[in-house]
Amino acid sequence: MVIDSHYNACYWFSYRRCESAFLPIPMTTIRTVAERAGVSTATVSRVMNTPQQVSERTRSRVETAMRELNFSRNSFAASLVTRRSDCIGLIVGGLSGSFFAPLVNIVEETVSAAGSYLIVSCGKDSPADVLAAVQFLRQRQCDAIILFPGQLSDAALQDLLGIHPNVVLIHRSIAGFEERCVQVDNVTGARLAARYLIDCGHRDIGLISGPAANPESAQRLAAFAETLAAAGVVLAPELVFEGDFRLASGRQGMAELLASGRPLSAVFCLSDQMAFGALDYCRAVGIAVPERLSLLGFDDVEYAELVHPKLSTVQQPIALLARTAVEIALRLALSKPSGGPQPLLTPQLMIRDSVRRLA
Amino acid sequence: MVIDSHYNACYWFSYRRCESAFLPIPMTTIRTVAERAGVSTATVSRVMNTPQQVSERTRSRVETAMRELNFSRNSFAASLVTRRSDCIGLIVGGLSGSFFAPLVNIVEETVSAAGSYLIVSCGKDSPADVLAAVQFLRQRQCDAIILFPGQLSDAALQDLLGIHPNVVLIHRSIAGFEERCVQVDNVTGARLAARYLIDCGHRDIGLISGPAANPESAQRLAAFAETLAAAGVVLAPELVFEGDFRLASGRQGMAELLASGRPLSAVFCLSDQMAFGALDYCRAVGIAVPERLSLLGFDDVEYAELVHPKLSTVQQPIALLARTAVEIALRLALSKPSGGPQPLLTPQLMIRDSVRRLA
DNA sequence: CTGAAAGCGCTAACAG
DNA sequence: CTGTTAGCGCTTTCAG
């Protein structure tokens, strides 16, 4: 964490004595410090913000006073005048699904490396929740907001981006706002998956998708079906199950696909979580993976390598995704010129053990 | 998210036009709103904070003005005078390890249900980082801070708690500050593990621990060895490997334990992550779990049920842990009387498929 | 029930 | 290099 480093370094332990409503002991302010050091408040402020502009002597006097008084700057007062909060907001649907966790982690790292800090809102899944979160972060004067749009429709996002100039989207691209959207190339990802399955000799292919309303899912599904079709393979509607990206729906999807009675040699799951669910179901009913059924995921979460068989999957470049989003956000925060429309990030096929090459 | 609900509900889309340093277009303030509604700023403030004290007529006039002007309250200005930020800080070591993710998730939920918001600092592992994070959050006027102390020593924490009255500790207990510490009963957890292994007939038992300096790990190790000893089983020093709670060290630990050449029928890993690593190593070298070797974890992360064999483990009551910590934090934020020393939370043994009952 | 006025703690011209 | 001064936007007595 590299924040206000020249400043912070000296005053680890400064604090406000007590903010109780009942015992409003006054906190140390720059005035107290100024008096003690025999300088003006402006000088104290300078010591914190532009120490080069203060003579060595005065500076050390001020710093001593700060230490002696356990001074800690009130950043709200500062933000009130600078109109910058040095804070970036992040809104994600939920942390549990091991896809978001590394994302948040990397976002935090990148943000704090830039000297800003991160406010996280998670568990916001419904459109109303997301909107509320945006509103909330704006009240908190976040310099920019990174939004993982979840189930929000493209239309709603279009409005949102129009109204809030400092919102950047992760995992979705909205026409007219491409320079604030960071997205993985779902089409390429799905094609990779389709070709690989076909190359391995699979013809009876099923798919477990995300929510139909989710554009990510829709893109992947369409590109997958299309690539299959181009190779003369049809994706039977009975072999497409609509899940919700989560584990349980993978289990359920697998059950339904199997129950359809159609021949089935491979299933493409639009998230690793669902692939895990499918895998779990297979194990429960005694279907060997990949011997009797092949499974291919999407995301490449940490655990893809830990399940048995190790899950073959389409890898999303999460770190790159996160870092790019933060970069854009930081630029917006400084009102710097946009870097132009963002290129789609390219996913990569991770071949492991869950897909069998048919003889 | 239930924040300022009576207020927020109406103004989803309010925003500052532009905070560019170059185009300082003034944002809408309560003054603008007041003028438009033909009232004083005090009244506008009341509409937001104590609407009961405003007549129906004036209130609706003000609310209309707010909507028309896309007003959004500047919470910094508010906090500057109220001296409360409605914000809780959380410091954790890292999000990746699937142990923290649900923790953060639940903390966020609980905090936002109480109308506050959460600032997360993650990836802070070294003592210096943690201290910096605390300092940082204090500057941001967090009403309270929840700290997962990682590798910080008890002595350092004692100082910290003494100096910062609003810090609550998760997963550690410091003498003299019990009312601000929420901890799982590691001793009971380790005993549960030891007894179970013994009950299953194991005598040749190994252990993969966390860092020696980590009190959590030390407690578990001691209680485990002791319980074993009480049953006449010795935990051979050659069969204790010091890991770091992470996956890779589980792999490595397993390798070393096996390399020791001593008979070994069961290994207790002090985190599920390390158990996964150990499991992975076993699979790689062709050792069947649990047939030839039993494995027992600690934590009960989401994936414990997804690996094969499903991991038997000591479950930490994460949700309870998180909620209790938030409760204390919120109480501190309001300077309410402490609820007294916190009881240790009781872990529970989750028996699944990774431990074999010896004939 | 409403308004006037006095700050909260800090920064940023503007002089010197 | 340093001090003076005027606010940032909001809340909160204190009167009316």
PDB file of C-alpha atoms in Angstrom, chain A residues 126-318:
ATOM      1  CA  SER A 126     -30.771  -7.026  -8.882  1.00  0.00           C
ATOM      2  CA  PRO A 127     -30.811  -3.931 -11.062  1.00  0.00           C
ATOM      3  CA  ALA A 128     -32.252  -1.908  -8.206  1.00  0.00           C
ATOM      4  CA  ASP A 129     -29.410  -2.961  -5.930  1.00  0.00           C
ATOM      5  CA  VAL A 130     -26.807  -2.015  -8.470  1.00  0.00           C
ATOM      6  CA  LEU A 131     -28.391   1.353  -9.068  1.00  0.00           C
ATOM      7  CA  ALA A 132     -28.543   1.965  -5.348  1.00  0.00           C
ATOM      8  CA  ALA A 133     -24.894   1.043  -5.023  1.00  0.00           C
ATOM      9  CA  VAL A 134     -23.918   3.464  -7.759  1.00  0.00           C
ATOM     10  CA  GLN A 135     -25.867   6.203  -6.095  1.00  0.00           C
ATOM     11  CA  PHE A 136     -24.305   5.378  -2.793  1.00  0.00           C
ATOM     12  CA  LEU A 137     -20.761   5.470  -4.078  1.00  0.00           C
ATOM     13  CA  ARG A 138     -21.423   8.753  -5.795  1.00  0.00           C
ATOM     14  CA  GLN A 139     -22.577  10.278  -2.538  1.00  0.00           C
ATOM     15  CA  ARG A 140     -19.318   9.134  -1.125  1.00  0.00           C
ATOM     16  CA  GLN A 141     -17.665  11.152  -3.846  1.00  0.00           C
ATOM     17  CA  CYS A 142     -15.869   8.224  -5.392  1.00  0.00           C
ATOM     18  CA  ASP A 143     -13.650   9.550  -8.125  1.00  0.00           C
ATOM     19  CA  ALA A 144     -14.690   6.681 -10.360  1.00  0.00           C
ATOM     20  CA  ILE A 145     -16.741   3.523 -10.169  1.00  0.00           C
ATOM     21  CA  ILE A 146     -15.983   0.126 -11.624  1.00  0.00           C
ATOM     22  CA  LEU A 147     -19.117  -1.840 -12.246  1.00  0.00           C
ATOM     23  CA  PHE A 148     -19.627  -5.488 -12.927  1.00  0.00           C
ATOM     24  CA  PRO A 149     -23.080  -5.228 -14.374  1.00  0.00           C
ATOM     25  CA  GLY A 150     -24.472  -8.663 -13.596  1.00  0.00           C
ATOM     26  CA  GLN A 151     -28.030  -8.932 -14.807  1.00  0.00           C
ATOM     27  CA  LEU A 152     -28.456  -5.285 -15.788  1.00  0.00           C
ATOM     28  CA  SER A 153     -29.777  -4.868 -19.308  1.00  0.00           C
ATOM     29  CA  ASP A 154     -27.781  -3.082 -21.961  1.00  0.00           C
ATOM     30  CA  ALA A 155     -30.441  -0.395 -22.115  1.00  0.00           C
ATOM     31  CA  ALA A 156     -30.225   0.319 -18.404  1.00  0.00           C
ATOM     32  CA  LEU A 157     -26.451   0.460 -18.653  1.00  0.00           C
ATOM     33  CA  GLN A 158     -26.629   2.853 -21.541  1.00  0.00           C
ATOM     34  CA  ASP A 159     -28.621   5.239 -19.369  1.00  0.00           C
ATOM     35  CA  LEU A 160     -26.282   4.748 -16.485  1.00  0.00           C
ATOM     36  CA  LEU A 161     -23.136   5.438 -18.478  1.00  0.00           C
ATOM     37  CA  GLY A 162     -24.727   8.494 -20.002  1.00  0.00           C
ATOM     38  CA  ILE A 163     -25.624   9.928 -16.642  1.00  0.00           C
ATOM     39  CA  HIS A 164     -22.538   8.944 -14.709  1.00  0.00           C
ATOM     40  CA  PRO A 165     -19.453   9.971 -16.625  1.00  0.00           C
ATOM     41  CA  ASN A 166     -17.066   8.183 -14.298  1.00  0.00           C
ATOM     42  CA  VAL A 167     -18.415   4.660 -14.427  1.00  0.00           C
ATOM     43  CA  VAL A 168     -16.409   1.945 -16.115  1.00  0.00           C
ATOM     44  CA  LEU A 169     -17.892  -1.374 -17.044  1.00  0.00           C
ATOM     45  CA  ILE A 170     -16.184  -4.658 -16.665  1.00  0.00           C
ATOM     46  CA  HIS A 171     -17.363  -7.619 -18.690  1.00  0.00           C
ATOM     47  CA  ARG A 172     -19.814  -5.823 -20.907  1.00  0.00           C
ATOM     48  CA  SER A 173     -19.593  -3.489 -23.827  1.00  0.00           C
ATOM     49  CA  ILE A 174     -22.145  -0.807 -24.564  1.00  0.00           C
ATOM     50  CA  ALA A 175     -22.362   0.919 -27.923  1.00  0.00           C
ATOM     51  CA  GLY A 176     -21.145   4.483 -27.759  1.00  0.00           C
ATOM     52  CA  PHE A 177     -19.194   3.973 -24.546  1.00  0.00           C
ATOM     53  CA  GLU A 178     -16.504   1.595 -25.705  1.00  0.00           C
ATOM     54  CA  GLU A 179     -13.750   3.583 -24.091  1.00  0.00           C
ATOM     55  CA  ARG A 180     -15.251   2.838 -20.697  1.00  0.00           C
ATOM     56  CA  CYS A 181     -15.861  -0.850 -21.225  1.00  0.00           C
ATOM     57  CA  VAL A 182     -13.415  -3.663 -20.615  1.00  0.00           C
ATOM     58  CA  GLN A 183     -14.539  -6.926 -22.011  1.00  0.00           C
ATOM     59  CA  VAL A 184     -13.330 -10.366 -22.776  1.00  0.00           C
ATOM     60  CA  ASP A 185     -13.878 -11.628 -26.266  1.00  0.00           C
ATOM     61  CA  ASN A 186     -16.683 -14.055 -25.600  1.00  0.00           C
ATOM     62  CA  VAL A 187     -17.073 -14.939 -29.238  1.00  0.00           C
ATOM     63  CA  THR A 188     -13.498 -16.082 -29.567  1.00  0.00           C
ATOM     64  CA  GLY A 189     -13.755 -17.940 -26.291  1.00  0.00           C
ATOM     65  CA  ALA A 190     -16.836 -19.833 -27.363  1.00  0.00           C
ATOM     66  CA  ARG A 191     -15.311 -20.599 -30.748  1.00  0.00           C
ATOM     67  CA  LEU A 192     -12.213 -21.986 -29.125  1.00  0.00           C
ATOM     68  CA  ALA A 193     -14.417 -24.242 -27.075  1.00  0.00           C
ATOM     69  CA  ALA A 194     -16.504 -25.395 -30.023  1.00  0.00           C
ATOM     70  CA  ARG A 195     -13.525 -26.141 -32.218  1.00  0.00           C
ATOM     71  CA  TYR A 196     -11.766 -28.024 -29.508  1.00  0.00           C
ATOM     72  CA  LEU A 197     -14.759 -30.230 -28.837  1.00  0.00           C
ATOM     73  CA  ILE A 198     -15.174 -30.909 -32.527  1.00  0.00           C
ATOM     74  CA  ASP A 199     -11.483 -31.603 -32.968  1.00  0.00           C
ATOM     75  CA  CYS A 200     -11.765 -34.139 -30.225  1.00  0.00           C
ATOM     76  CA  GLY A 201     -14.413 -35.876 -32.238  1.00  0.00           C
ATOM     77  CA  HIS A 202     -17.481 -34.839 -30.293  1.00  0.00           C
ATOM     78  CA  ARG A 203     -20.756 -34.517 -32.124  1.00  0.00           C
ATOM     79  CA  ASP A 204     -23.364 -34.976 -29.418  1.00  0.00           C
ATOM     80  CA  ILE A 205     -22.816 -31.800 -27.547  1.00  0.00           C
ATOM     81  CA  GLY A 206     -24.803 -30.134 -24.792  1.00  0.00           C
ATOM     82  CA  LEU A 207     -24.501 -26.737 -23.150  1.00  0.00           C
ATOM     83  CA  ILE A 208     -25.325 -25.227 -19.793  1.00  0.00           C
ATOM     84  CA  SER A 209     -25.694 -21.493 -20.145  1.00  0.00           C
ATOM     85  CA  GLY A 210     -26.053 -18.508 -17.872  1.00  0.00           C
ATOM     86  CA  PRO A 211     -29.309 -16.588 -17.545  1.00  0.00           C
ATOM     87  CA  ALA A 212     -30.863 -15.951 -20.941  1.00  0.00           C
ATOM     88  CA  ALA A 213     -31.013 -12.247 -20.170  1.00  0.00           C
ATOM     89  CA  ASN A 214     -27.273 -12.115 -19.594  1.00  0.00           C
ATOM     90  CA  PRO A 215     -25.517 -10.771 -22.685  1.00  0.00           C
ATOM     91  CA  GLU A 216     -22.259 -12.534 -21.832  1.00  0.00           C
ATOM     92  CA  SER A 217     -24.021 -15.813 -21.829  1.00  0.00           C
ATOM     93  CA  ALA A 218     -25.986 -15.040 -24.955  1.00  0.00           C
ATOM     94  CA  GLN A 219     -22.829 -14.112 -26.865  1.00  0.00           C
ATOM     95  CA  ARG A 220     -21.063 -17.269 -25.870  1.00  0.00           C
ATOM     96  CA  LEU A 221     -24.037 -19.427 -26.651  1.00  0.00           C
ATOM     97  CA  ALA A 222     -24.559 -17.900 -30.076  1.00  0.00           C
ATOM     98  CA  ALA A 223     -20.920 -18.107 -31.084  1.00  0.00           C
ATOM     99  CA  PHE A 224     -20.689 -21.659 -29.838  1.00  0.00           C
ATOM    100  CA  ALA A 225     -23.769 -22.833 -31.702  1.00  0.00           C
ATOM    101  CA  GLU A 226     -22.641 -21.050 -34.839  1.00  0.00           C
ATOM    102  CA  THR A 227     -19.181 -22.565 -34.815  1.00  0.00           C
ATOM    103  CA  LEU A 228     -20.681 -25.971 -34.278  1.00  0.00           C
ATOM    104  CA  ALA A 229     -23.075 -25.411 -37.154  1.00  0.00           C
ATOM    105  CA  ALA A 230     -20.236 -24.348 -39.420  1.00  0.00           C
ATOM    106  CA  ALA A 231     -18.736 -27.759 -38.761  1.00  0.00           C
ATOM    107  CA  GLY A 232     -22.001 -29.451 -39.521  1.00  0.00           C
ATOM    108  CA  VAL A 233     -22.907 -30.167 -35.919  1.00  0.00           C
ATOM    109  CA  VAL A 234     -26.229 -29.036 -34.513  1.00  0.00           C
ATOM    110  CA  LEU A 235     -26.664 -27.933 -30.946  1.00  0.00           C
ATOM    111  CA  ALA A 236     -30.024 -29.505 -30.137  1.00  0.00           C
ATOM    112  CA  PRO A 237     -32.328 -27.214 -28.147  1.00  0.00           C
ATOM    113  CA  GLU A 238     -33.049 -30.115 -25.804  1.00  0.00           C
ATOM    114  CA  LEU A 239     -29.376 -30.142 -24.963  1.00  0.00           C
ATOM    115  CA  VAL A 240     -29.250 -26.523 -23.919  1.00  0.00           C
ATOM    116  CA  PHE A 241     -30.016 -25.803 -20.294  1.00  0.00           C
ATOM    117  CA  GLU A 242     -30.375 -22.323 -18.879  1.00  0.00           C
ATOM    118  CA  GLY A 243     -28.442 -22.049 -15.639  1.00  0.00           C
ATOM    119  CA  ASP A 244     -27.388 -19.041 -13.585  1.00  0.00           C
ATOM    120  CA  PHE A 245     -23.594 -19.449 -13.539  1.00  0.00           C
ATOM    121  CA  ARG A 246     -23.730 -20.967 -10.088  1.00  0.00           C
ATOM    122  CA  LEU A 247     -22.863 -24.377  -8.845  1.00  0.00           C
ATOM    123  CA  ALA A 248     -26.319 -25.731  -8.150  1.00  0.00           C
ATOM    124  CA  SER A 249     -27.566 -24.916 -11.608  1.00  0.00           C
ATOM    125  CA  GLY A 250     -24.699 -26.932 -13.032  1.00  0.00           C
ATOM    126  CA  ARG A 251     -25.879 -29.967 -11.134  1.00  0.00           C
ATOM    127  CA  GLN A 252     -29.439 -29.425 -12.179  1.00  0.00           C
ATOM    128  CA  GLY A 253     -28.490 -28.738 -15.782  1.00  0.00           C
ATOM    129  CA  MET A 254     -26.508 -31.925 -15.986  1.00  0.00           C
ATOM    130  CA  ALA A 255     -29.439 -33.862 -14.599  1.00  0.00           C
ATOM    131  CA  GLU A 256     -31.803 -32.437 -17.176  1.00  0.00           C
ATOM    132  CA  LEU A 257     -29.452 -32.923 -20.078  1.00  0.00           C
ATOM    133  CA  LEU A 258     -29.010 -36.536 -19.125  1.00  0.00           C
ATOM    134  CA  ALA A 259     -32.752 -36.959 -18.614  1.00  0.00           C
ATOM    135  CA  SER A 260     -33.451 -35.763 -22.139  1.00  0.00           C
ATOM    136  CA  GLY A 261     -32.399 -39.182 -23.323  1.00  0.00           C
ATOM    137  CA  ARG A 262     -30.489 -37.812 -26.287  1.00  0.00           C
ATOM    138  CA  PRO A 263     -27.009 -39.061 -26.984  1.00  0.00           C
ATOM    139  CA  LEU A 264     -24.487 -36.844 -25.259  1.00  0.00           C
ATOM    140  CA  SER A 265     -20.722 -37.032 -25.257  1.00  0.00           C
ATOM    141  CA  ALA A 266     -19.650 -33.564 -24.162  1.00  0.00           C
ATOM    142  CA  VAL A 267     -21.075 -30.598 -22.294  1.00  0.00           C
ATOM    143  CA  PHE A 268     -19.842 -27.027 -22.457  1.00  0.00           C
ATOM    144  CA  CYS A 269     -20.585 -25.109 -19.273  1.00  0.00           C
ATOM    145  CA  LEU A 270     -20.534 -21.341 -19.496  1.00  0.00           C
ATOM    146  CA  SER A 271     -18.893 -21.038 -16.087  1.00  0.00           C
ATOM    147  CA  ASP A 272     -16.488 -23.216 -14.149  1.00  0.00           C
ATOM    148  CA  GLN A 273     -18.827 -23.177 -11.198  1.00  0.00           C
ATOM    149  CA  MET A 274     -21.498 -24.851 -13.252  1.00  0.00           C
ATOM    150  CA  ALA A 275     -18.944 -27.285 -14.616  1.00  0.00           C
ATOM    151  CA  PHE A 276     -18.109 -28.230 -11.043  1.00  0.00           C
ATOM    152  CA  GLY A 277     -21.783 -28.771 -10.379  1.00  0.00           C
ATOM    153  CA  ALA A 278     -22.119 -30.900 -13.474  1.00  0.00           C
ATOM    154  CA  LEU A 279     -19.047 -32.863 -12.510  1.00  0.00           C
ATOM    155  CA  ASP A 280     -20.405 -33.425  -9.054  1.00  0.00           C
ATOM    156  CA  TYR A 281     -23.670 -34.696 -10.459  1.00  0.00           C
ATOM    157  CA  CYS A 282     -21.878 -37.063 -12.790  1.00  0.00           C
ATOM    158  CA  ARG A 283     -19.890 -38.457  -9.930  1.00  0.00           C
ATOM    159  CA  ALA A 284     -23.033 -38.867  -7.880  1.00  0.00           C
ATOM    160  CA  VAL A 285     -24.781 -40.898 -10.554  1.00  0.00           C
ATOM    161  CA  GLY A 286     -21.697 -42.822 -11.530  1.00  0.00           C
ATOM    162  CA  ILE A 287     -20.892 -41.291 -14.886  1.00  0.00           C
ATOM    163  CA  ALA A 288     -17.159 -41.234 -15.441  1.00  0.00           C
ATOM    164  CA  VAL A 289     -15.640 -37.963 -16.627  1.00  0.00           C
ATOM    165  CA  PRO A 290     -14.102 -37.818 -19.157  1.00  0.00           C
ATOM    166  CA  GLU A 291     -14.410 -41.491 -20.067  1.00  0.00           C
ATOM    167  CA  ARG A 292     -18.148 -41.458 -20.629  1.00  0.00           C
ATOM    168  CA  LEU A 293     -18.768 -37.745 -20.752  1.00  0.00           C
ATOM    169  CA  SER A 294     -16.524 -34.779 -21.443  1.00  0.00           C
ATOM    170  CA  LEU A 295     -16.866 -31.478 -19.629  1.00  0.00           C
ATOM    171  CA  LEU A 296     -15.535 -28.092 -20.641  1.00  0.00           C
ATOM    172  CA  GLY A 297     -15.771 -24.974 -18.503  1.00  0.00           C
ATOM    173  CA  PHE A 298     -15.403 -21.209 -18.841  1.00  0.00           C
ATOM    174  CA  ASP A 299     -13.436 -18.842 -16.552  1.00  0.00           C
ATOM    175  CA  ASP A 300     -10.504 -20.881 -15.273  1.00  0.00           C
ATOM    176  CA  VAL A 301     -10.932 -20.234 -11.590  1.00  0.00           C
ATOM    177  CA  GLU A 302      -8.323 -21.362  -9.119  1.00  0.00           C
ATOM    178  CA  TYR A 303     -10.068 -24.644  -8.440  1.00  0.00           C
ATOM    179  CA  ALA A 304     -10.221 -25.786 -12.012  1.00  0.00           C
ATOM    180  CA  GLU A 305      -6.861 -27.411 -11.412  1.00  0.00           C
ATOM    181  CA  LEU A 306      -7.861 -28.966  -8.153  1.00  0.00           C
ATOM    182  CA  VAL A 307     -10.906 -30.981  -9.050  1.00  0.00           C
ATOM    183  CA  HIS A 308     -10.486 -34.413 -10.444  1.00  0.00           C
ATOM    184  CA  PRO A 309     -10.274 -34.677 -13.359  1.00  0.00           C
ATOM    185  CA  LYS A 310      -8.640 -31.287 -13.740  1.00  0.00           C
ATOM    186  CA  LEU A 311     -11.084 -29.115 -15.613  1.00  0.00           C
ATOM    187  CA  SER A 312     -10.379 -28.078 -19.176  1.00  0.00           C
ATOM    188  CA  THR A 313     -11.728 -24.597 -19.594  1.00  0.00           C
ATOM    189  CA  VAL A 314     -11.658 -21.292 -21.417  1.00  0.00           C
ATOM    190  CA  GLN A 315      -9.493 -18.931 -19.420  1.00  0.00           C
ATOM    191  CA  GLN A 316     -10.544 -15.369 -18.828  1.00  0.00           C
ATOM    192  CA  PRO A 317      -7.614 -12.994 -18.380  1.00  0.00           C
ATOM    193  CA  ILE A 318      -8.907 -11.769 -15.047  1.00  0.00           C
TER     194      ILE A 318
END
